[in-house]
Amino acid sequence: MLYQQIDMELAEREAWALRRQKGIPNNRRLFVLACMDERLPVEEALGIRLGDAHVYRNAGGLVTDDVIRSAMLTTNFFGTKEIIVVNHTECGMMTATGEFLTNALREKGIDPDSVAIDPALPELKLPPGVFPKWIRMFSDVDEICLKQVELLRNCPLIPADVQIHGYVWEVESMRLRRPGVRLAEKVNTAKAMGAKG
Ligand SMILES: [Zn+2]
């Protein structure tokens, strides 16, 4: 009967709209932390769709205080059981040091030590000189990916049974890989192929 189909669609729409009120988790019980880079299509990279995950993107895909806040909420209160971190090759976060950027801000007339890092929470202050670290520039995408997983795993605000993994998105191949594993390096030379004789 048509009314059954309509009623089912209405029920689905209600469940979608009232997910948080009804305590319905996202489809995959998943929290994703990824870089904001325009070459990283998070949903496509992970094979997920609208409704599947809580997705947090920032410069670098790095564990900052607000990532902890969001991960804490979704894993403790919204039914999330898995976290995936996605960093990527040729990340802008590898193009300078924090000190270089801090000096560049000073040259623009901005004093990073006197600026509120969170205007809505002025109590949150950085000790003098910490601003360059706060920017979190890095020098190795594989290392930084493993580090983000470790930071999340060791965070007391995230339940110990949450599965946490990290991957590197290669902008050059538009594919995911495990941190530290580069297939391209294994196929281009006889030495890498373990040639005999
Ligand atoms: Zn990036």
PDB file of C-alpha atoms and ligand atoms in Angstrom:
ATOM      1  CA  MET A   1       0.000   0.000   0.000  1.00  0.00           C
ATOM      2  CA  LEU A   2       1.209   3.508  -0.763  1.00  0.00           C
ATOM      3  CA  TYR A   3       0.490   4.800   2.732  1.00  0.00           C
ATOM      4  CA  GLN A   4       2.956   2.255   4.100  1.00  0.00           C
ATOM      5  CA  GLN A   5       5.680   3.593   1.849  1.00  0.00           C
ATOM      6  CA  ILE A   6       4.846   7.186   2.806  1.00  0.00           C
ATOM      7  CA  ASP A   7       4.766   6.322   6.514  1.00  0.00           C
ATOM      8  CA  MET A   8       8.143   4.599   6.221  1.00  0.00           C
ATOM      9  CA  GLU A   9       9.655   7.623   4.490  1.00  0.00           C
ATOM     10  CA  LEU A  10       8.216   9.924   7.154  1.00  0.00           C
ATOM     11  CA  ALA A  11       9.647   7.716   9.897  1.00  0.00           C
ATOM     12  CA  GLU A  12      13.057   7.739   8.208  1.00  0.00           C
ATOM     13  CA  ARG A  13      12.949  11.510   7.871  1.00  0.00           C
ATOM     14  CA  GLU A  14      12.033  11.870  11.530  1.00  0.00           C
ATOM     15  CA  ALA A  15      14.833   9.525  12.605  1.00  0.00           C
ATOM     16  CA  TRP A  16      17.277  11.570  10.490  1.00  0.00           C
ATOM     17  CA  ALA A  17      16.135  14.936  11.855  1.00  0.00           C
ATOM     18  CA  LEU A  18      15.972  13.782  15.461  1.00  0.00           C
ATOM     19  CA  ARG A  19      19.142  11.681  15.565  1.00  0.00           C
ATOM     20  CA  ARG A  20      20.744  13.505  18.479  1.00  0.00           C
ATOM     21  CA  GLN A  21      17.499  13.685  20.457  1.00  0.00           C
ATOM     22  CA  LYS A  22      16.887   9.973  19.927  1.00  0.00           C
ATOM     23  CA  GLY A  23      20.500   9.003  20.624  1.00  0.00           C
ATOM     24  CA  ILE A  24      21.020   7.591  17.129  1.00  0.00           C
ATOM     25  CA  PRO A  25      24.737   7.600  16.222  1.00  0.00           C
ATOM     26  CA  ASN A  26      26.074   8.401  12.781  1.00  0.00           C
ATOM     27  CA  ASN A  27      25.839   5.466  10.369  1.00  0.00           C
ATOM     28  CA  ARG A  28      29.378   4.201  10.886  1.00  0.00           C
ATOM     29  CA  ARG A  29      29.862   5.371  14.468  1.00  0.00           C
ATOM     30  CA  LEU A  30      32.847   7.198  13.082  1.00  0.00           C
ATOM     31  CA  PHE A  31      34.779  10.388  13.790  1.00  0.00           C
ATOM     32  CA  VAL A  32      37.156  11.575  11.086  1.00  0.00           C
ATOM     33  CA  LEU A  33      39.963  14.068  11.578  1.00  0.00           C
ATOM     34  CA  ALA A  34      41.386  15.339   8.288  1.00  0.00           C
ATOM     35  CA  CYS A  35      43.337  18.233   6.832  1.00  0.00           C
ATOM     36  CA  MET A  36      41.344  21.076   5.284  1.00  0.00           C
ATOM     37  CA  ASP A  37      43.316  20.808   2.024  1.00  0.00           C
ATOM     38  CA  GLU A  38      41.152  21.119  -1.085  1.00  0.00           C
ATOM     39  CA  ARG A  39      42.834  18.101  -2.683  1.00  0.00           C
ATOM     40  CA  LEU A  40      41.600  15.771   0.021  1.00  0.00           C
ATOM     41  CA  PRO A  41      38.032  14.637  -0.684  1.00  0.00           C
ATOM     42  CA  VAL A  42      37.392  13.027   2.689  1.00  0.00           C
ATOM     43  CA  GLU A  43      34.201  11.158   1.865  1.00  0.00           C
ATOM     44  CA  GLU A  44      35.590   9.836  -1.415  1.00  0.00           C
ATOM     45  CA  ALA A  45      38.920   8.912   0.181  1.00  0.00           C
ATOM     46  CA  LEU A  46      37.253   6.843   2.890  1.00  0.00           C
ATOM     47  CA  GLY A  47      34.345   5.559   0.833  1.00  0.00           C
ATOM     48  CA  ILE A  48      31.797   7.155   3.148  1.00  0.00           C
ATOM     49  CA  ARG A  49      28.674   9.183   2.505  1.00  0.00           C
ATOM     50  CA  LEU A  50      26.506  11.835   4.083  1.00  0.00           C
ATOM     51  CA  GLY A  51      25.335  10.569   7.453  1.00  0.00           C
ATOM     52  CA  ASP A  52      28.215   8.149   7.946  1.00  0.00           C
ATOM     53  CA  ALA A  53      30.580  10.167  10.137  1.00  0.00           C
ATOM     54  CA  HIS A  54      31.342  13.229  12.197  1.00  0.00           C
ATOM     55  CA  VAL A  55      34.043  14.970  10.214  1.00  0.00           C
ATOM     56  CA  TYR A  56      36.484  17.498  11.654  1.00  0.00           C
ATOM     57  CA  ARG A  57      38.850  19.302   9.351  1.00  0.00           C
ATOM     58  CA  ASN A  58      41.592  21.746  10.240  1.00  0.00           C
ATOM     59  CA  ALA A  59      44.989  22.846   8.980  1.00  0.00           C
ATOM     60  CA  GLY A  60      47.039  19.659   8.890  1.00  0.00           C
ATOM     61  CA  GLY A  61      44.413  17.299  10.291  1.00  0.00           C
ATOM     62  CA  LEU A  62      46.064  17.704  13.685  1.00  0.00           C
ATOM     63  CA  VAL A  63      44.920  16.931  17.209  1.00  0.00           C
ATOM     64  CA  THR A  64      44.223  20.353  18.708  1.00  0.00           C
ATOM     65  CA  ASP A  65      42.214  21.195  21.820  1.00  0.00           C
ATOM     66  CA  ASP A  66      39.057  21.597  19.761  1.00  0.00           C
ATOM     67  CA  VAL A  67      39.611  18.222  18.110  1.00  0.00           C
ATOM     68  CA  ILE A  68      39.826  16.717  21.595  1.00  0.00           C
ATOM     69  CA  ARG A  69      36.634  18.549  22.539  1.00  0.00           C
ATOM     70  CA  SER A  70      34.796  17.199  19.486  1.00  0.00           C
ATOM     71  CA  ALA A  71      36.217  13.671  19.797  1.00  0.00           C
ATOM     72  CA  MET A  72      35.389  13.620  23.501  1.00  0.00           C
ATOM     73  CA  LEU A  73      31.773  14.557  22.774  1.00  0.00           C
ATOM     74  CA  THR A  74      31.207  12.140  19.906  1.00  0.00           C
ATOM     75  CA  THR A  75      32.906   9.126  21.553  1.00  0.00           C
ATOM     76  CA  ASN A  76      31.404   9.599  25.001  1.00  0.00           C
ATOM     77  CA  PHE A  77      27.942  10.906  24.181  1.00  0.00           C
ATOM     78  CA  PHE A  78      27.051  10.316  20.501  1.00  0.00           C
ATOM     79  CA  GLY A  79      27.851   6.618  20.091  1.00  0.00           C
ATOM     80  CA  THR A  80      31.079   6.906  18.092  1.00  0.00           C
ATOM     81  CA  LYS A  81      33.363   3.848  18.303  1.00  0.00           C
ATOM     82  CA  GLU A  82      36.026   4.586  15.708  1.00  0.00           C
ATOM     83  CA  ILE A  83      38.359   7.446  14.805  1.00  0.00           C
ATOM     84  CA  ILE A  84      40.235   7.775  11.516  1.00  0.00           C
ATOM     85  CA  VAL A  85      42.899  10.438  10.974  1.00  0.00           C
ATOM     86  CA  VAL A  86      43.767  11.486   7.427  1.00  0.00           C
ATOM     87  CA  ASN A  87      46.863  13.570   6.754  1.00  0.00           C
ATOM     88  CA  HIS A  88      48.209  14.078   3.262  1.00  0.00           C
ATOM     89  CA  THR A  89      51.303  14.542   1.133  1.00  0.00           C
ATOM     90  CA  GLU A  90      52.395  18.040   0.115  1.00  0.00           C
ATOM     91  CA  CYS A  91      50.582  19.479   3.124  1.00  0.00           C
ATOM     92  CA  GLY A  92      50.951  23.232   3.520  1.00  0.00           C
ATOM     93  CA  MET A  93      51.920  22.584   7.131  1.00  0.00           C
ATOM     94  CA  MET A  94      55.316  21.425   5.868  1.00  0.00           C
ATOM     95  CA  THR A  95      56.129  24.651   3.998  1.00  0.00           C
ATOM     96  CA  ALA A  96      57.520  26.683   6.915  1.00  0.00           C
ATOM     97  CA  THR A  97      58.338  26.561  10.603  1.00  0.00           C
ATOM     98  CA  GLY A  98      56.151  27.963  13.358  1.00  0.00           C
ATOM     99  CA  GLU A  99      58.882  30.481  14.185  1.00  0.00           C
ATOM    100  CA  PHE A 100      58.979  31.691  10.582  1.00  0.00           C
ATOM    101  CA  LEU A 101      55.207  32.223  10.496  1.00  0.00           C
ATOM    102  CA  THR A 102      55.161  33.893  13.909  1.00  0.00           C
ATOM    103  CA  ASN A 103      57.790  36.358  12.718  1.00  0.00           C
ATOM    104  CA  ALA A 104      55.801  36.924   9.526  1.00  0.00           C
ATOM    105  CA  LEU A 105      52.768  37.858  11.651  1.00  0.00           C
ATOM    106  CA  ARG A 106      54.906  40.257  13.687  1.00  0.00           C
ATOM    107  CA  GLU A 107      56.064  41.892  10.468  1.00  0.00           C
ATOM    108  CA  LYS A 108      52.390  42.427   9.647  1.00  0.00           C
ATOM    109  CA  GLY A 109      52.017  44.331  12.928  1.00  0.00           C
ATOM    110  CA  ILE A 110      50.328  41.487  14.866  1.00  0.00           C
ATOM    111  CA  ASP A 111      51.658  40.476  18.262  1.00  0.00           C
ATOM    112  CA  PRO A 112      50.775  36.775  18.607  1.00  0.00           C
ATOM    113  CA  ASP A 113      51.529  36.810  22.338  1.00  0.00           C
ATOM    114  CA  SER A 114      48.798  39.376  23.032  1.00  0.00           C
ATOM    115  CA  VAL A 115      46.052  37.927  20.813  1.00  0.00           C
ATOM    116  CA  ALA A 116      43.265  35.789  22.323  1.00  0.00           C
ATOM    117  CA  ILE A 117      43.585  32.393  20.632  1.00  0.00           C
ATOM    118  CA  ASP A 118      39.908  31.720  21.388  1.00  0.00           C
ATOM    119  CA  PRO A 119      37.914  34.982  21.505  1.00  0.00           C
ATOM    120  CA  ALA A 120      34.928  33.144  22.992  1.00  0.00           C
ATOM    121  CA  LEU A 121      37.042  31.782  25.833  1.00  0.00           C
ATOM    122  CA  PRO A 122      39.511  34.487  26.875  1.00  0.00           C
ATOM    123  CA  GLU A 123      40.558  32.333  29.848  1.00  0.00           C
ATOM    124  CA  LEU A 124      42.348  30.082  27.365  1.00  0.00           C
ATOM    125  CA  LYS A 125      45.796  31.630  27.155  1.00  0.00           C
ATOM    126  CA  LEU A 126      49.117  30.554  25.739  1.00  0.00           C
ATOM    127  CA  PRO A 127      52.213  31.175  27.818  1.00  0.00           C
ATOM    128  CA  PRO A 128      54.543  33.679  26.115  1.00  0.00           C
ATOM    129  CA  GLY A 129      56.595  32.100  23.350  1.00  0.00           C
ATOM    130  CA  VAL A 130      54.324  29.094  22.797  1.00  0.00           C
ATOM    131  CA  PHE A 131      52.544  30.541  19.747  1.00  0.00           C
ATOM    132  CA  PRO A 132      54.998  29.014  17.234  1.00  0.00           C
ATOM    133  CA  LYS A 133      54.302  25.555  18.720  1.00  0.00           C
ATOM    134  CA  TRP A 134      50.567  26.254  18.732  1.00  0.00           C
ATOM    135  CA  ILE A 135      50.611  26.657  14.931  1.00  0.00           C
ATOM    136  CA  ARG A 136      51.876  23.053  14.770  1.00  0.00           C
ATOM    137  CA  MET A 137      53.857  23.128  11.570  1.00  0.00           C
ATOM    138  CA  PHE A 138      55.489  19.760  10.879  1.00  0.00           C
ATOM    139  CA  SER A 139      58.176  18.236   8.691  1.00  0.00           C
ATOM    140  CA  ASP A 140      57.152  14.634   7.956  1.00  0.00           C
ATOM    141  CA  VAL A 141      53.622  13.564   7.051  1.00  0.00           C
ATOM    142  CA  ASP A 142      54.122   9.891   7.955  1.00  0.00           C
ATOM    143  CA  GLU A 143      55.513  10.741  11.379  1.00  0.00           C
ATOM    144  CA  ILE A 144      52.823  13.309  12.048  1.00  0.00           C
ATOM    145  CA  CYS A 145      50.075  10.835  11.116  1.00  0.00           C
ATOM    146  CA  LEU A 146      51.365   8.228  13.574  1.00  0.00           C
ATOM    147  CA  LYS A 147      51.740  10.946  16.200  1.00  0.00           C
ATOM    148  CA  GLN A 148      48.100  12.057  15.871  1.00  0.00           C
ATOM    149  CA  VAL A 149      46.926   8.470  16.416  1.00  0.00           C
ATOM    150  CA  GLU A 150      49.151   8.193  19.472  1.00  0.00           C
ATOM    151  CA  LEU A 151      47.882  11.501  20.892  1.00  0.00           C
ATOM    152  CA  LEU A 152      44.269  10.382  20.527  1.00  0.00           C
ATOM    153  CA  ARG A 153      44.967   6.903  21.925  1.00  0.00           C
ATOM    154  CA  ASN A 154      46.613   8.399  24.986  1.00  0.00           C
ATOM    155  CA  CYS A 155      43.897  10.974  25.603  1.00  0.00           C
ATOM    156  CA  PRO A 156      41.974  10.222  28.824  1.00  0.00           C
ATOM    157  CA  LEU A 157      38.898  12.000  27.438  1.00  0.00           C
ATOM    158  CA  ILE A 158      38.491   9.347  24.712  1.00  0.00           C
ATOM    159  CA  PRO A 159      37.329   5.874  25.829  1.00  0.00           C
ATOM    160  CA  ALA A 160      40.049   3.210  25.605  1.00  0.00           C
ATOM    161  CA  ASP A 161      37.916   0.875  23.442  1.00  0.00           C
ATOM    162  CA  VAL A 162      37.609   3.373  20.563  1.00  0.00           C
ATOM    163  CA  GLN A 163      39.456   2.082  17.473  1.00  0.00           C
ATOM    164  CA  ILE A 164      41.897   4.712  16.191  1.00  0.00           C
ATOM    165  CA  HIS A 165      43.839   4.529  12.922  1.00  0.00           C
ATOM    166  CA  GLY A 166      45.639   6.969  10.649  1.00  0.00           C
ATOM    167  CA  TYR A 167      46.251   7.094   6.903  1.00  0.00           C
ATOM    168  CA  VAL A 168      48.082   9.298   4.473  1.00  0.00           C
ATOM    169  CA  TRP A 169      46.267  10.615   1.411  1.00  0.00           C
ATOM    170  CA  GLU A 170      48.621  10.947  -1.535  1.00  0.00           C
ATOM    171  CA  VAL A 171      47.676  14.004  -3.560  1.00  0.00           C
ATOM    172  CA  GLU A 172      49.936  12.697  -6.340  1.00  0.00           C
ATOM    173  CA  SER A 173      48.005   9.437  -6.754  1.00  0.00           C
ATOM    174  CA  MET A 174      44.722  10.497  -5.092  1.00  0.00           C
ATOM    175  CA  ARG A 175      44.832   7.326  -3.001  1.00  0.00           C
ATOM    176  CA  LEU A 176      45.163   6.449   0.672  1.00  0.00           C
ATOM    177  CA  ARG A 177      48.168   4.634   2.063  1.00  0.00           C
ATOM    178  CA  ARG A 178      49.388   3.565   5.464  1.00  0.00           C
ATOM    179  CA  PRO A 179      51.853   5.932   7.105  1.00  0.00           C
ATOM    180  CA  GLY A 180      55.391   4.952   6.162  1.00  0.00           C
ATOM    181  CA  VAL A 181      54.312   2.630   3.350  1.00  0.00           C
ATOM    182  CA  ARG A 182      54.964   4.020  -0.146  1.00  0.00           C
ATOM    183  CA  LEU A 183      54.038   1.606  -2.897  1.00  0.00           C
ATOM    184  CA  ALA A 184      55.547   3.916  -5.526  1.00  0.00           C
ATOM    185  CA  GLU A 185      58.992   3.370  -3.992  1.00  0.00           C
ATOM    186  CA  LYS A 186      58.638  -0.404  -4.270  1.00  0.00           C
ATOM    187  CA  VAL A 187      57.994  -0.588  -8.000  1.00  0.00           C
ATOM    188  CA  ASN A 188      60.434   1.794  -9.643  1.00  0.00           C
ATOM    189  CA  THR A 189      63.864   0.203  -9.226  1.00  0.00           C
ATOM    190  CA  ALA A 190      65.293  -3.302  -9.542  1.00  0.00           C
ATOM    191  CA  LYS A 191      66.794  -2.906  -6.088  1.00  0.00           C
ATOM    192  CA  ALA A 192      63.426  -2.089  -4.562  1.00  0.00           C
ATOM    193  CA  MET A 193      61.978  -5.105  -6.388  1.00  0.00           C
ATOM    194  CA  GLY A 194      64.654  -7.350  -4.875  1.00  0.00           C
ATOM    195  CA  ALA A 195      66.044  -8.317  -8.299  1.00  0.00           C
ATOM    196  CA  LYS A 196      67.917 -11.661  -8.334  1.00  0.00           C
ATOM    197  CA  GLY A 197      71.376 -12.328  -9.778  1.00  0.00           C
TER     198      GLY A 197
HETATM  199 ZN    ZN B   1      47.210  19.796   4.551  1.00  0.00          ZN
END
